[in-house]
C-alpha atoms as one frame of an Amber mdcrd trajectory, in Angstrom:
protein
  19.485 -11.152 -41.766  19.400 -13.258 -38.581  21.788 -10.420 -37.049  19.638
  -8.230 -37.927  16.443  -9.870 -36.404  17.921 -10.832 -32.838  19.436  -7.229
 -32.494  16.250  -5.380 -33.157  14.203  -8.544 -30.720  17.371  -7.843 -28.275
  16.904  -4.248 -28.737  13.098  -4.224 -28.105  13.432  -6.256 -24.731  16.047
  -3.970 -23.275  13.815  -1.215 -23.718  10.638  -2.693 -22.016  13.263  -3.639
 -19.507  14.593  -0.123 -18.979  10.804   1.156 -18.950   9.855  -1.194 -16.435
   9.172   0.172 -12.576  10.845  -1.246  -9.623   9.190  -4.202  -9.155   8.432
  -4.871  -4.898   9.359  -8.184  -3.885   8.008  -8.820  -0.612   7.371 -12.054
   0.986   3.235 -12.789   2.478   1.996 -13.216   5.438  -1.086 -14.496   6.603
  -3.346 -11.356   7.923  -2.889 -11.403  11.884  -5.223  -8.383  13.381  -3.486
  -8.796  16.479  -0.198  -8.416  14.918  -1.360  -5.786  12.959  -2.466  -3.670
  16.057   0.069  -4.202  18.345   2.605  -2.679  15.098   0.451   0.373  15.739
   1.040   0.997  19.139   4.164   1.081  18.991   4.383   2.637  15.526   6.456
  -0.001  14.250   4.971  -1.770  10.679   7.749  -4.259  10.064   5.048  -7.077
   9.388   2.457  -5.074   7.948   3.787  -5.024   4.228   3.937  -8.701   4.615
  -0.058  -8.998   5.828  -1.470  -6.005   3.348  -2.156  -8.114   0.221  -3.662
 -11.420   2.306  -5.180  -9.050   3.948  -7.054  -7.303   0.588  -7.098 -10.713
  -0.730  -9.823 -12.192   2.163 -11.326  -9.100   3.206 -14.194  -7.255   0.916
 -13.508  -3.173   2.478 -16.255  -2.231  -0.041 -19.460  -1.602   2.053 -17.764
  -2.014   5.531 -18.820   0.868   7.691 -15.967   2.725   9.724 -16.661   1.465
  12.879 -15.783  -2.456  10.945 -12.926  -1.574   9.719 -11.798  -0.153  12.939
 -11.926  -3.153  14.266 -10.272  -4.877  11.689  -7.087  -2.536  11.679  -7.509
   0.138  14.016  -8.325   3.565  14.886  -7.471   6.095  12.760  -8.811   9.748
  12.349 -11.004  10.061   9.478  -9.742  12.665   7.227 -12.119  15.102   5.084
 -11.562  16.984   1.894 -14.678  19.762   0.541 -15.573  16.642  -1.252 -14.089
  13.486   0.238 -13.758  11.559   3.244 -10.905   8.784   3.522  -8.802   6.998
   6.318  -4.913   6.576   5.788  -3.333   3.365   7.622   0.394   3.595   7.548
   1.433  -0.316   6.213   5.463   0.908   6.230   7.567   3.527   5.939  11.745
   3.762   5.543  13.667   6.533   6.329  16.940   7.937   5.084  19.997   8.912
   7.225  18.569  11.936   7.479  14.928  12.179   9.520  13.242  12.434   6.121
  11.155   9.850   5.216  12.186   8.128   1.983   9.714   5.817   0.892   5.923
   4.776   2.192   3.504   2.674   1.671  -0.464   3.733   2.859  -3.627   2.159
   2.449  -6.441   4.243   2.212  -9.866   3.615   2.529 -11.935   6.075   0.750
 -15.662   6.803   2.626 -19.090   7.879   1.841 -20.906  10.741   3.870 -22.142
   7.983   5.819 -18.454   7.235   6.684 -19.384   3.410   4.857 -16.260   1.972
   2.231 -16.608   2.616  -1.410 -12.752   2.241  -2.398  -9.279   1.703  -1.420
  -6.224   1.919  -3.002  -2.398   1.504  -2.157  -0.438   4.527  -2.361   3.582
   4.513  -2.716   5.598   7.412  -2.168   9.139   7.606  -2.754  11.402  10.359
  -2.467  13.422   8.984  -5.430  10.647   9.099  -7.716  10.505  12.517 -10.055
C-alpha cells in the first residue's frame, strides 16, 4: 500500500515537472537609465534583462505619457495597428549560428490615442517554442 502511494505521489510530481516551462534564471540589477541608453546606441542589451524587472518593480508605466517614458528608456517609433498604438523596446535578443534570431525578449508599452500608458507586458519569443 505504501508502494503504491509514493509511486502515484512520485508519479504526480514528475508530471507537473515535465509540464512545467523553462523557468529564466537571471540575476537583477538595479535600473541604470544611463546604462540602459547607452545599450541602445550601440544595439547591444547585455544588461538590460538584468535591469527590466527593477525597473517594472519602481516605475508605475501606467499613465506616463510617451514623451516620459522616452526619457526613461529611449526613443522608439511608436507603432500603430487600425486599433492600437504600442512601443516595442528590445530588452535582449540571442541569435543562432545562423543570422536568425533565436530567442527575444520585448517590452511593450501599449498607448492610448493620446499616446499616454495604459499597459505593458513582456513578450518572449523563441524559435524553439511550437
Amino acid at each position: 500500500m505504501k508502494f503504491k502511494r509514493t509511486s502515484v505521489l512520485l508519479f504526480m510530481i514528475l508530471t507537473l515537472c515535465a509540464c512545467q516551462k523553462k523557468v529564466e534564471c537571471v540575476t537583477k540589477m538595479k535600473f541604470d537609465k544611463s546604462l540602459w541608453l547607452k545599450n541602445q546606441k550601440r544595439d547591444c542589451y547585455r544588461d538590460r534583462e538584468k535591469m527590466l524587472y527593477d525597473f517594472l518593480d519602481t516605475h508605475k508605466i501606467k499613465g506616463l505619457k510617451y514623451s516620459e517614458i522616452e526619457k526613461l528608456l529611449g526613443s522608439e517609433k511608436i507603432e500603430t495597428t487600425s486599433h492600437s498604438k504600442y512601443i516595442i523596446y528590445t530588452v535582449t535578443t540571442k541569435k543562432d549560428s545562423t543570422i536568425d534570431q533565436k530567442y527575444s525578449k520585448e517590452l511593450i508599452i501599449f498607448l492610448d490615442r493620446d499616446s499616454i500608458a495604459q499597459s505593458y507586458m513582456v513578450s518572449l519569443r523563441d524559435k524553439n517554442d511550437k
